[in-house]
Structure formats: C-alpha cells, structure tokens
C-alpha cells in the first residue's frame, strides 16, 4: 500500500490516500478514529485494488471547512471517485464510514457495485442508544471498542507509546480525528439516513462484531430491514473493529461477498 | 481599580459522600440531589447577597450562565439580573454572560440585554462567553468543531441588531433572518460595554483585542496560575499595538476575609473544600469535547494545564493550605488581603477584579461577614490602584436623577379586579 495525495476542487481539498493491490476497485471508508493500519488492508489488497482515503480533517487530509454535513461528505466522495477515474466501485465502510458508505450508495445507485457495512452508525433507537464515545476517556473507549483488549495483537495496535512526545502526538491525532468526526455525528449519530436508506439498491453485507458496546449489534436488523438486498453476519469474539480483531475471518467474509 | 461581587449560586447541600457516589457535578449530575425547597431558599439568599454587595458599594454585581450544574444554578443569568435591576441602584449589572451560540435566534440575546439595559437605566455590562464545553457541547448539544464559528456569527448579528438603525436582513450560515429590527434598544450607545470571559484560547485573545473588548479570565485557581493566561493576552494586546490599559482585563479571585489568618481558616476552610473537592468534581470525559479547543490552542500546551487543574481538583485531596499557598484563595485579615489583592492585580495587570466572597457551602451569615469586611476594610485600600488609567470598558448609565426607583403598589391589596372567588 502506498500513500499519495489527491487534489480536489482546484487544490482546495487535498486527500491523503492509501492505495494498493490489484483487481476490482474497493473503496474503504474509515471510522471516527481515522484509517487504522492493520493486516486487513494488505489482505484486501491481495484481491482488490484498495483505495483507503482519509476523510477531510482526518490524518493529513485537509478541507474539513468545505464540508458541513454527511451529505456534503458523500458528495465529496463522488468527486474523489471522479478524480480517481472510478465510475463505480465496491465500497466497504466502517462505523462513521459505514454511515457514509450507506449515504453514498443511497445518493446514486450507479456508483456502488456491492456494499459492505461493518458496525455502521447512522440509525438511532431510544431503547438501545449508540454509546457516547466522544465523552469516553481513552481506556473506556478501548474497552467499549474491543472484545478483548488483552487479545494477541490488540495491545500492539492500541498501546500507549513510551515516549511522552509520542503520547502527545497520539492524543493530538485522536483529538483531531474525533473533532472532525463530531462535525458529522455530534451529539447523536442520526442525521437523516433513515429517510434515505431505502434508496440503496446495491447488494449489501452487514458485518457486526457480536460484542460491540459502541454500536450494539441489534442495529444490524435495523439496517437489514431497510436495505432491499441485504444480509447480516455477526462475528463472534469481535466488537466494534472486527477488521482489526479478526482480520482473516473479516477479509474472507468481505472477499466472498464481493466476488459473488 | 474596580471591584465586582461575583456569584456562582452553588447548590450548597450536596451530601458528604458526593465524591464517592457521583462521577460528576455537571452534565449528568443526579437530579435526586436537588431539593426545590432548598432551591427556593438558595435563590433568595443569593439575591440578598448580591443586593447587599450593591448597597455596600461594589462597582458591579456579576451573574453567569451554567447548565445542568450543581455549583451554578443560573441557566438564565438574565432572570437574576432582571430581579437585581429593580432592587439595586448604582452597581453595574455584569452578566458574564450569555453563551451566544446557545440562543436561537441570537437576536434573543440582543433583545433581553436591551431589556435589561432599559430596565436598569443603562447599567448593563454585556458578557459574551463561548461557554464551557460542558455547557455548550454536552448540555446544549452544540457541535464542538463549529461552536466558535457559530458564536462569532451570533456575535456579529447581536452587534448589528444593537447598532444598525434600519431593518436589515441577516444571511448567516447558522441564522437566517429576513427582518432584524429589535425592540427595545439599549440605553447605552453605541452599545453596552462588551466583556468576553475566556479560558485561555489563543484565538479568543486575538479576537477580543482586535475588537477592543474587555477580556475576563474566570479561573477558579487564583492569581498565580492566572499569570500565564493573562500574559498571553497582554502579549497579544501589545502585538496589536493597543494600549496596555488594565481596564481591558478582568479576573476572578476567591477571597476569604476574617479577623486573622487563623480565623479565616476556621471560618472558610470547610466551604472552600466543599467547592474545590465537591463542586469541581467533573467527569474528565466532559471536560473538553474533542474540537472544543482549536488544535492551535491544544498544541500551545494549554490543554495539559487545564487537565492538570481538573485532575488536581478532582483528586479530592486539596485542603485549605493548598488553596492559600497556591493563591486559589486570598485569605486573612483585611490588611493582608488588601496587600495580596493589590499585588495580584498589579502582577496580572487587571483593572476589573471580580471577587468571589460566597463559595461552596458558605451560608448567608458568613457571606455577609466576608462581604462587609471586604467592602468596608479591603475595598477602600485597593480602589486607588490604576487610577491613572481611563476605564473605557465601563457602563454609561442615565443620570442618577433620571433613573426610576420601584414605587410601592398603588392599589390596596386584597381586592382583585372582577370580583374575588
């Protein structure tokens, strides 16, 4: 996977894009924490040409002030796909990126070939509210996000660096990412997807970690019942980030579905 | 310098086990702890205290805005100011203030402040805080990343509503109004003095200095810790080539006056501990929503400072000795407090000193003692400080003889119009 910068809107927005692999194009839309590096990206790149951009305001991407809401952001991705020469692509969205992928597919049916939503936000039920991760301390957040924070590999991915400067950098990055995510999700991640979700025509796979305490797995049925051609897979021993917690299983589910 | 009596209106009946049993005094504070009968008592006691301060000659009496907060029972400071307008005569009514982004449309603030200015005969000081993250983001649902932009737009609207004589249209990103034309209009022209309470954001210093407003640092942690923030502000004032006039700055300071230092500890220690240990118990997740501070401010290292303060306060281990040694509270005999206060004012270069003489669980008799000692024995000693400067950030009331006083009811009581029941 290689980093590149893609310029949009006469240079007003610069998108930091991770790209690699070969095969059908697959657009990966990240969640509120930004593009999380892990083996899943390389595994996906063995089967697809993976595009993993950072949303405006995340990582090294700028232009957040040009994008006011989730619809603006979905249209921004139409522009990015134009710039990348992608008339259509498979789209895989996680959490905030899942909500975004659903909006993208609802706005224009021709752009999205097959859609995978993993632990998406975007709907709301009073009887089981999405957790307020914005107000969580870093430890609470990790405990809500992971099935087992002590599982092999998790400590390395979410470790606090030893060097104080790196700790500060990690804190700044998280703040920057959550600040940008707040623009689309604050104070409740329900921004009208319910009114538009029926427009999704793409065959859709919903993947949910069974132990997700941020966005409870019961939301899978809320999504499934509103998307015509959709099905649900609940992954055991995973929580909010199944692509990090069980990368092989996750990628195999995604690959099988996209190649159907 | 000018001396103002500031009231937070804390709920003073939080239980002894509050810090063990509850995670936060703010945002999700347990509603079962609030007794409305005690609420009745507190509002009336606190208004008495503010009215007393006015009678004793404080330049201003200050109220502020907090939401879902057990140490600040004023979701609407304007209601308190309205009551005080009728019961006080000369003091400025310092409303610090209305968090502009929380009012929809923000012309509501222009209207209510104009009402207060008319009601009081031009005694209003208009405070426009951004508001804390707890108040704005968590209690009032404002998006952190756009809060400041919304605030600034609301400010522009309010100032235009006060100063433009014609009916105009306002096409903002957050507020669109086809006809802006508020009635009433403020007594003070072109508008009441604008004071901006801030918490140390770099952008706020710049914004305040550019507009020639007054900057108030409302810290609970005293003059020693306030030095850094005030230095940042004064550096910005100098950078912009403006006069370093102390009246363009205000500061909040806890004060405990008694017969002696030892007596001050006896009188006030438990109430200070109540404030710092119980009232400042804020769940860390609510302290600073991501995006509430700009990355520039965060990078400037101020966040760490705020977190230290919050953590230290939340640790629950603070005692009277900490408060006094670190300058959170200026305590002692009137002579000693006067000397400490003058030193603090000169070090901070602050002409508007807002003093908190009621804090934590302090009951009315003790508030009266603290207030009277301060007004009679401290105030005269420190007032001449900064006399050489002109205060351009002060109220311009109607002449005293033109200002109306409440007249008693003209009708005999007990004869309701249209016949009784």
XYZ file of C-alpha atoms in Angstrom:
681
model
C 0.000 0.000 0.000
C 1.340 3.425 -0.918
C 0.470 6.903 0.220
C -0.410 9.596 -2.246
C -2.096 12.970 -2.131
C -5.044 13.644 -4.429
C -6.044 17.229 -5.034
C -9.712 18.171 -5.486
C -11.657 21.380 -6.186
C -8.728 23.289 -7.678
C -6.481 22.402 -4.783
C -8.886 23.487 -2.029
C -9.007 19.948 -0.665
C -6.101 17.545 -0.552
C -6.907 13.939 0.215
C -4.355 11.656 1.794
C -4.917 8.308 0.086
C -3.536 4.874 0.810
C -3.665 2.771 -2.369
C -2.509 -0.694 -3.328
C -3.245 -4.120 -4.755
C -4.916 -5.209 -7.949
C -8.348 -6.351 -9.017
C -11.740 -4.698 -8.837
C -11.684 -1.296 -7.144
C -12.625 -1.304 -3.445
C -13.129 1.990 -1.636
C -12.559 1.692 2.118
C -14.203 4.424 4.210
C -12.783 4.673 7.714
C -14.470 5.352 11.049
C -14.067 8.112 13.626
C -10.556 7.049 14.599
C -9.163 7.527 11.081
C -7.612 4.868 8.811
C -6.446 2.228 11.269
C -3.442 0.340 9.934
C -3.579 -3.407 10.261
C -3.138 -6.618 8.262
C -6.688 -6.359 6.871
C -5.625 -3.727 4.341
C -2.870 -5.857 2.851
C -5.112 -8.912 2.878
C -7.789 -6.988 0.987
C -5.156 -5.675 -1.433
C -4.344 -9.276 -2.404
C -7.794 -9.490 -4.018
C -8.766 -5.908 -4.876
C -7.362 -2.534 -5.787
C -7.855 -0.879 -2.416
C -8.359 2.847 -2.030
C -8.300 3.997 1.615
C -8.606 7.792 1.771
C -8.572 9.848 4.963
C -11.753 11.953 5.161
C -11.342 15.741 5.146
C -9.960 16.818 8.514
C -8.551 13.368 9.314
C -4.861 12.462 9.171
C -3.143 14.567 6.539
C -6.328 15.334 4.578
C -7.496 18.947 4.752
C -10.661 20.723 3.610
C -12.960 19.935 6.573
C -14.244 23.519 6.494
C -15.595 22.893 2.960
C -17.758 20.005 4.140
C -20.611 20.749 6.530
C -22.545 17.541 6.911
C -22.731 13.886 5.944
C -24.388 14.626 2.586
C -21.620 17.084 1.685
C -19.146 14.384 2.639
C -20.885 11.737 0.490
C -20.857 14.139 -2.472
C -17.202 14.846 -1.768
C -16.576 11.137 -2.337
C -18.417 11.263 -5.651
C -15.905 13.940 -6.647
C -12.988 11.857 -5.392
C -14.196 8.834 -7.364
C -14.379 11.050 -10.476
C -10.844 12.215 -9.836
C -9.643 8.620 -9.439
C -11.446 7.629 -12.663
C -13.777 5.258 -10.812
C -17.204 5.217 -12.441
C -18.154 2.662 -9.785
C -16.519 0.577 -7.076
C -17.204 -1.815 -4.267
C -17.500 0.183 -1.061
C -16.592 -1.004 2.431
C -17.439 1.378 5.262
C -16.706 1.065 8.961
C -18.641 2.888 11.727
C -18.797 6.569 10.629
C -17.505 5.308 7.276
C -20.389 2.809 7.214
C -22.900 5.619 7.608
C -21.056 7.486 4.873
C -20.986 4.453 2.565
C -24.735 3.998 3.055
C -25.337 7.662 2.156
C -23.046 7.352 -0.864
C -24.994 4.325 -2.099
C -28.352 5.978 -1.375
C -27.426 9.158 -3.263
C -26.512 7.385 -6.505
C -27.129 3.709 -7.207
C -24.667 3.541 -10.133
C -21.612 4.357 -8.069
C -21.644 1.440 -5.678
C -21.354 -2.094 -7.079
C -21.558 -4.066 -3.840
C -21.659 -2.577 -0.379
C -20.222 -3.830 2.900
C -21.140 -2.011 6.098
C -19.315 -3.036 9.220
C -20.592 -1.787 12.597
C -22.087 1.316 10.939
C -23.602 4.244 12.805
C -26.376 6.335 11.291
C -29.544 4.986 12.900
C -30.793 5.531 16.443
C -33.130 3.748 18.802
C -34.058 5.157 22.199
C -34.238 1.667 23.714
C -30.593 0.943 22.872
C -28.713 4.184 22.252
C -25.373 4.297 20.462
C -22.734 4.950 23.152
C -21.332 8.463 23.544
C -17.763 7.665 22.604
C -16.913 11.376 22.406
C -17.098 11.654 26.190
C -15.134 8.489 26.916
C -11.661 8.510 28.363
C -9.160 6.614 26.142
C -9.329 3.489 28.309
C -13.129 3.428 28.403
C -13.152 3.836 24.640
C -10.833 0.883 24.060
C -12.855 -1.270 26.432
C -16.051 -0.464 24.524
C -14.404 -0.964 21.145
C -12.614 -4.289 21.619
C -13.953 -7.710 22.506
C -10.756 -8.428 24.436
C -8.227 -5.633 24.891
C -5.704 -8.246 26.077
C -6.042 -10.450 22.977
C -2.871 -11.004 20.897
C -2.164 -8.066 18.620
C -4.586 -5.640 20.318
C -2.060 -4.318 22.825
C 0.350 -3.510 19.987
C -2.345 -1.732 17.966
C -3.664 0.340 20.860
C -0.632 0.629 23.096
C 0.255 3.929 24.680
C 3.713 4.885 23.404
C 6.532 5.051 25.917
C 7.910 8.372 24.751
C 5.960 11.404 26.098
C 6.199 13.245 22.763
C 4.615 10.270 21.032
C 1.908 10.161 23.699
C 1.114 13.815 22.958
C 1.132 13.107 19.204
C -1.269 10.213 19.721
C -3.503 12.461 21.811
C -3.469 15.208 19.180
C -4.286 12.719 16.408
C -7.201 11.296 18.347
C -8.470 14.775 19.172
C -8.184 15.865 15.563
C -9.989 12.765 14.329
C -12.790 12.970 16.897
C -13.147 16.694 16.334
C -13.679 16.038 12.622
C -15.988 13.081 13.333
C -18.044 15.332 15.612
C -18.876 17.511 12.659
C -20.880 14.596 11.231
C -22.035 12.788 14.367
C -22.460 15.287 17.246
C -24.370 14.984 19.541
C -26.334 11.962 18.236
C -25.243 9.995 15.138
C -28.663 10.159 13.475
C -28.553 12.622 10.587
C -31.406 11.514 8.368
C -30.092 8.254 6.895
C -33.421 6.694 7.930
C -35.155 8.866 5.297
C -32.739 7.849 2.514
C -31.602 4.296 3.276
C -34.418 2.697 1.244
C -32.749 4.071 -1.906
C -29.805 1.670 -1.555
C -30.015 -0.781 -4.467
C -26.556 -2.374 -4.176
C -26.349 -5.881 -2.714
C -25.276 -5.258 0.870
C -23.476 -7.275 3.514
C -23.704 -6.139 7.136
C -20.888 -7.372 9.356
C -21.129 -6.784 13.093
C -18.872 -7.753 15.950
C -21.041 -9.522 18.499
C -19.520 -7.715 21.494
C -19.731 -4.167 20.096
C -20.553 -1.903 23.032
C -20.310 1.315 20.988
C -22.928 0.458 18.378
C -24.890 -2.554 19.655
C -25.304 -5.483 17.192
C -29.087 -5.163 17.457
C -28.744 -2.291 14.966
C -27.858 -4.837 12.281
C -31.530 -5.704 11.945
C -32.469 -2.003 11.669
C -30.165 -1.721 8.662
C -31.078 -5.095 7.137
C -34.814 -4.453 7.235
C -34.386 -1.159 5.341
C -31.997 -2.299 2.588
C -33.723 -4.452 -0.046
C -30.901 -6.852 -0.972
C -29.046 -7.271 2.303
C -27.934 -9.857 4.810
C -26.204 -9.891 8.196
C -23.192 -11.739 9.548
C -22.482 -11.437 13.274
C -18.838 -12.144 14.085
C -18.104 -13.861 17.395
C -15.236 -12.668 19.596
C -15.212 -9.318 17.859
C -16.598 -5.963 18.910
C -16.508 -2.602 17.105
C -13.428 -3.206 14.930
C -13.743 -6.774 13.549
C -11.300 -5.969 10.722
C -8.624 -5.464 13.367
C -9.781 -8.097 15.838
C -10.260 -10.977 13.350
C -8.623 -9.801 10.101
C -8.543 -13.159 8.266
C -12.168 -14.017 9.018
C -13.245 -10.464 8.203
C -11.418 -10.304 4.876
C -12.651 -13.718 3.853
C -16.281 -12.672 4.521
C -15.779 -9.490 2.523
C -13.972 -11.224 -0.338
C -16.530 -13.997 -0.676
C -19.364 -11.490 -0.731
C -17.773 -9.096 -3.207
C -16.863 -11.979 -5.574
C -20.348 -13.498 -5.609
C -9.428 49.550 40.128
C -12.987 48.368 40.074
C -14.286 45.655 42.353
C -17.158 43.408 41.482
C -19.096 40.928 43.574
C -19.403 37.665 41.634
C -21.894 34.939 42.492
C -21.927 31.410 41.091
C -25.052 30.407 43.047
C -23.813 26.968 44.060
C -26.154 24.349 45.445
C -24.766 24.161 48.954
C -26.402 20.953 50.127
C -24.513 18.245 48.223
C -24.100 15.218 50.519
C -20.821 14.394 52.270
C -20.400 11.236 50.184
C -20.924 13.098 46.902
C -17.429 12.494 45.555
C -17.552 8.795 46.395
C -21.001 8.160 44.961
C -21.209 10.510 41.978
C -18.957 10.929 38.992
C -19.830 14.488 38.038
C -21.270 17.706 39.428
C -22.077 18.741 35.892
C -23.928 17.435 32.825
C -25.215 14.150 34.297
C -25.370 15.215 37.953
C -28.002 13.205 39.824
C -31.283 15.150 39.826
C -32.351 13.411 43.047
C -29.834 15.575 44.877
C -31.795 18.734 44.045
C -34.470 19.776 46.539
C -36.658 22.528 45.043
C -37.485 23.901 48.508
C -33.760 24.366 49.050
C -33.620 25.881 45.569
C -36.148 28.480 46.706
C -34.013 29.204 49.739
C -30.771 29.473 47.759
C -32.072 31.832 45.090
C -33.491 34.173 47.693
C -30.393 34.080 49.876
C -28.114 34.631 46.911
C -30.115 37.542 45.546
C -29.987 39.080 49.044
C -26.213 38.673 48.948
C -25.912 40.365 45.570
C -28.206 43.188 46.694
C -26.150 43.655 49.853
C -22.995 43.885 47.746
C -24.619 46.608 45.698
C -25.601 48.542 48.852
C -22.061 48.203 50.172
C -20.684 49.929 47.112
C -19.297 47.235 44.846
C -18.853 48.641 41.348
C -20.577 45.701 39.780
C -22.535 42.603 40.704
C -21.900 39.611 38.472
C -24.001 36.663 37.418
C -23.182 33.946 34.890
C -24.618 31.080 32.863
C -24.249 27.366 33.508
C -26.392 24.381 32.604
C -27.056 21.095 34.399
C -24.565 22.151 37.037
C -24.803 21.811 40.802
C -22.354 24.618 41.518
C -24.006 27.115 39.211
C -27.781 27.385 39.480
C -28.139 30.013 36.762
C -29.185 28.537 33.422
C -30.557 32.043 32.828
C -28.462 34.801 34.380
C -30.791 37.303 32.714
C -33.608 36.344 35.088
C -31.353 37.091 38.052
C -30.190 40.354 36.516
C -33.811 41.404 35.912
C -34.612 40.869 39.565
C -31.459 42.734 40.599
C -32.219 45.630 38.262
C -35.268 46.511 40.339
C -33.591 46.084 43.721
C -30.267 47.827 43.159
C -29.458 51.395 42.319
C -25.928 52.162 41.148
C -23.982 48.957 40.613
C -23.322 47.710 37.152
C -25.248 44.552 36.309
C -22.457 42.413 34.942
C -23.936 39.456 33.088
C -21.000 37.209 32.234
C -22.826 36.295 30.251
C -24.961 34.773 27.560
C -23.281 31.990 25.569
C -24.260 33.299 22.171
C -24.246 30.059 20.213
C -26.917 28.623 22.513
C -29.641 31.114 21.630
C -31.851 30.598 18.626
C -32.059 33.080 17.086
C -29.246 35.004 18.790
C -31.292 38.198 18.486
C -32.927 36.864 21.659
C -29.761 37.946 23.482
C -29.809 41.372 21.823
C -33.427 41.754 22.951
C -33.036 40.542 26.539
C -29.856 42.541 27.095
C -31.597 45.614 25.672
C -34.467 44.981 28.096
C -32.013 44.739 31.000
C -30.252 47.895 29.901
C -33.545 49.815 29.720
C -34.835 48.326 32.977
C -31.635 49.257 34.840
C -31.195 52.661 33.223
C -28.045 51.729 31.331
C -26.239 49.670 33.953
C -25.728 46.506 31.917
C -22.350 45.014 31.122
C -22.882 42.542 28.282
C -20.802 39.402 28.628
C -20.473 37.021 25.707
C -18.703 33.807 26.661
C -18.272 30.984 24.185
C -19.338 28.859 27.154
C -17.658 25.812 28.597
C -17.583 22.521 26.740
C -19.853 21.021 29.404
C -22.473 23.738 28.900
C -22.319 24.104 25.143
C -21.329 20.713 23.717
C -22.633 18.258 26.265
C -25.687 20.006 27.761
C -26.783 22.069 24.759
C -25.674 19.685 22.006
C -23.568 22.141 20.019
C -21.074 20.606 17.599
C -17.608 21.305 19.018
C -15.914 21.811 15.650
C -18.300 24.603 14.615
C -19.102 26.164 18.006
C -16.688 29.072 17.680
C -17.743 29.902 14.146
C -21.388 29.875 15.253
C -20.536 32.025 18.266
C -18.758 34.599 16.124
C -21.607 34.767 13.661
C -24.073 35.220 16.535
C -21.877 37.996 17.924
C -21.933 39.799 14.584
C -25.708 39.519 14.465
C -26.199 40.832 18.014
C -23.879 43.788 17.488
C -25.606 44.697 14.238
C -29.017 44.309 15.870
C -27.946 46.823 18.522
C -26.245 49.357 16.307
C -27.963 49.380 12.900
C -30.974 51.700 12.952
C -32.600 50.231 9.851
C -34.431 46.967 9.350
C -31.942 44.583 7.789
C -31.650 41.015 6.541
C -29.076 38.681 8.034
C -27.970 35.797 5.852
C -25.727 33.728 8.069
C -24.649 30.126 7.954
C -26.276 29.384 11.304
C -29.011 32.031 11.428
C -31.067 33.477 8.597
C -33.457 36.319 9.387
C -35.343 38.353 6.811
C -36.214 41.216 9.190
C -33.877 42.170 12.022
C -35.202 45.143 13.955
C -35.139 44.624 17.700
C -37.318 46.482 20.156
C -36.350 47.726 22.709
C -32.882 49.130 22.018
C -30.155 49.542 24.664
C -29.827 52.784 26.632
C -26.049 52.752 26.268
C -24.766 53.962 22.899
C -23.464 52.620 20.671
C -23.977 49.543 22.875
C -23.355 48.298 26.434
C -19.717 47.510 27.261
C -18.776 44.061 25.974
C -16.811 41.763 28.232
C -15.587 38.418 26.969
C -14.971 35.720 29.560
C -12.332 33.339 28.254
C -10.461 30.264 29.350
C -7.115 30.864 27.682
C -7.781 30.193 23.993
C -5.242 31.878 21.750
C -7.906 32.789 19.191
C -10.033 34.496 21.837
C -7.194 36.824 22.897
C -6.700 37.837 19.316
C -10.401 38.286 18.623
C -11.012 40.309 21.808
C -8.032 42.596 21.288
C -8.960 43.252 17.658
C -12.420 44.405 18.697
C -11.234 46.404 21.687
C -13.399 44.387 24.069
C -12.616 43.558 27.660
C -11.174 40.083 28.413
C -12.024 38.298 31.655
C -10.269 35.202 32.838
C -12.713 33.412 35.107
C -10.407 30.916 36.730
C -11.046 29.105 39.999
C -7.339 28.626 40.520
C -6.157 32.007 41.594
C -3.795 34.708 40.508
C -0.594 32.634 40.461
C -1.919 30.223 37.873
C -3.674 33.054 36.068
C -0.383 34.741 35.219
C 0.312 32.577 32.171
C -3.055 33.183 30.591
C -3.034 36.913 31.288
C 0.484 37.169 29.917
C -0.712 35.542 26.705
C -3.483 38.106 26.464
C -1.249 41.098 27.198
C 1.335 39.871 24.688
C -1.418 39.821 22.079
C -2.616 43.316 23.076
C 0.940 44.569 22.681
C 1.424 42.727 19.416
C -1.607 44.580 18.062
C -0.142 47.866 19.243
C -3.012 48.635 21.630
C -2.727 50.488 24.923
C -1.898 48.157 27.813
C -4.751 49.562 29.866
C -5.556 47.313 32.854
C -9.263 48.013 32.417
C -9.270 45.924 29.280
C -8.905 42.900 31.554
C -10.828 41.208 34.352
C -10.029 38.358 36.683
C -11.972 36.196 39.119
C -10.441 35.719 42.551
C -11.691 33.823 45.607
C -11.403 35.922 48.787
C -11.792 34.999 52.453
C -11.538 37.908 54.893
C -11.652 37.471 58.624
C -10.095 38.863 61.790
C -6.877 36.937 61.209
C -5.413 34.234 59.022
C -6.162 31.600 61.642
C -9.744 32.785 61.972
C -10.119 32.801 58.184
C -9.227 29.127 58.120
C -11.728 28.416 60.893
C -14.437 30.364 59.092
C -13.956 29.339 55.499
C -11.920 26.119 55.162
C -14.839 23.684 55.044
C -16.668 25.792 52.461
C -13.598 26.088 50.255
C -13.053 22.344 50.488
C -16.700 21.840 49.567
C -16.140 23.940 46.451
C -12.843 22.540 45.239
C -13.497 18.930 46.137
C -17.219 18.534 45.574
C -18.246 21.303 43.175
C -15.310 20.787 40.841
C -15.817 17.068 40.559
C -16.358 16.922 36.816
C -16.172 13.650 34.912
C -12.976 14.003 32.797
C -14.811 12.920 29.634
C -16.939 16.083 29.876
C -14.045 18.461 30.495
C -13.146 19.170 26.907
C -15.074 17.728 23.958
C -12.829 16.904 21.001
C -12.825 20.003 18.821
C -13.932 22.403 21.563
C -10.464 23.898 21.635
C -8.720 24.548 18.361
C -5.675 22.445 17.613
C -3.559 25.610 17.829
C -4.632 26.125 21.443
C -4.162 22.468 22.242
C -0.723 22.494 20.681
C 0.212 25.561 22.677
C 0.204 23.212 25.615
C -2.660 24.816 27.449
C -4.726 21.693 27.417
C -2.257 19.930 29.632
C -2.512 22.810 32.039
C -6.304 22.609 32.137
C -6.207 18.873 32.609
C -3.781 19.203 35.468
C -6.128 21.651 37.097
C -9.157 19.441 36.595
C -7.356 16.353 37.774
C -5.937 18.075 40.781
C -9.318 19.450 41.669
C -10.969 16.087 41.070
C -8.398 14.278 43.161
C -10.274 15.399 46.232
C -7.124 15.811 48.255
C -7.000 19.589 48.334
C -7.066 21.336 51.652
C -7.087 24.899 52.926
C -3.300 25.025 52.962
C -3.199 24.235 49.217
C -5.753 26.914 48.424
C -3.925 29.600 50.355
C -0.352 28.632 49.442
C -1.163 28.429 45.741
C -3.219 31.593 45.720
C -6.528 29.975 44.817
C -7.939 31.924 47.739
C -6.627 35.166 49.164
C -7.269 34.785 52.866
C -6.501 36.574 56.088
C -7.031 39.876 57.828
C -8.302 42.849 55.808
C -4.789 44.375 55.696
C -3.272 41.147 54.464
C -5.999 40.520 51.862
C -5.716 44.101 50.603
C -1.982 43.720 50.166
C -2.288 40.339 48.446
C -5.040 41.617 46.185
C -3.083 44.684 45.132
C -0.049 42.532 44.348
C -2.189 40.119 42.354
C -3.918 42.910 40.419
C -0.591 44.527 39.569
C 1.024 41.225 38.570
C -1.932 40.310 36.357
C -2.352 43.930 35.280
C -6.094 43.613 35.802
C -8.333 46.613 36.476
C -11.597 44.749 36.912
C -11.276 42.395 39.860
C -14.243 40.094 40.315
C -14.231 38.666 43.780
C -15.991 35.528 44.912
C -16.972 36.073 48.534
C -19.557 33.314 48.608
C -18.084 29.968 47.612
C -19.060 26.350 48.084
C -21.352 25.726 51.004
C -20.871 29.131 52.657
C -24.089 30.124 54.487
C -25.598 33.654 54.420
C -24.249 34.898 57.771
C -20.716 34.063 56.752
C -21.191 35.563 53.291
C -22.342 38.749 54.991
C -19.257 38.791 57.201
C -16.899 38.240 54.276
C -18.698 40.795 52.120
C -18.874 43.502 54.791
C -15.254 43.098 55.839
C -14.186 43.233 52.227
C -16.334 46.235 51.337
C -15.514 48.259 54.418
C -11.876 47.391 55.021
C -10.330 45.965 51.861
C -12.052 47.875 49.091
C -11.007 51.376 50.209
C -7.386 50.255 50.366
C -7.205 48.850 46.840
C -9.555 51.154 44.937
C -6.900 53.761 44.044
C -4.819 51.173 42.197
C -4.747 52.001 38.450
C -6.371 55.423 38.993
C -4.039 56.790 36.348
C -5.870 54.853 33.620
C -9.176 55.678 31.984
C -11.744 52.879 32.061
C -13.233 52.791 28.569
C -14.937 49.457 29.241
C -17.449 50.747 31.752
C -21.173 51.443 31.864
C -22.678 54.785 30.868
C -25.950 54.888 32.843
C -28.628 57.546 32.651
C -28.011 60.377 35.147
C -28.931 59.262 38.655
C -31.942 61.638 38.892
C -33.443 60.186 35.714
C -33.266 56.593 36.908
C -36.578 55.306 38.209
C -36.958 53.538 41.537
C -39.589 50.947 42.339
C -42.784 52.590 43.624
C -44.990 50.671 46.040
C -48.268 49.235 44.863
C -50.895 51.967 44.455
C -53.836 49.619 44.856
C -54.815 48.315 48.265
C -54.191 44.593 48.441
C -56.994 42.025 48.550
C -59.456 43.421 46.023
C -58.906 41.527 42.797
C -60.453 43.118 39.721
C -63.668 41.454 38.561
C -64.602 40.229 41.992
C -62.974 37.633 44.160
C -63.741 33.933 44.343
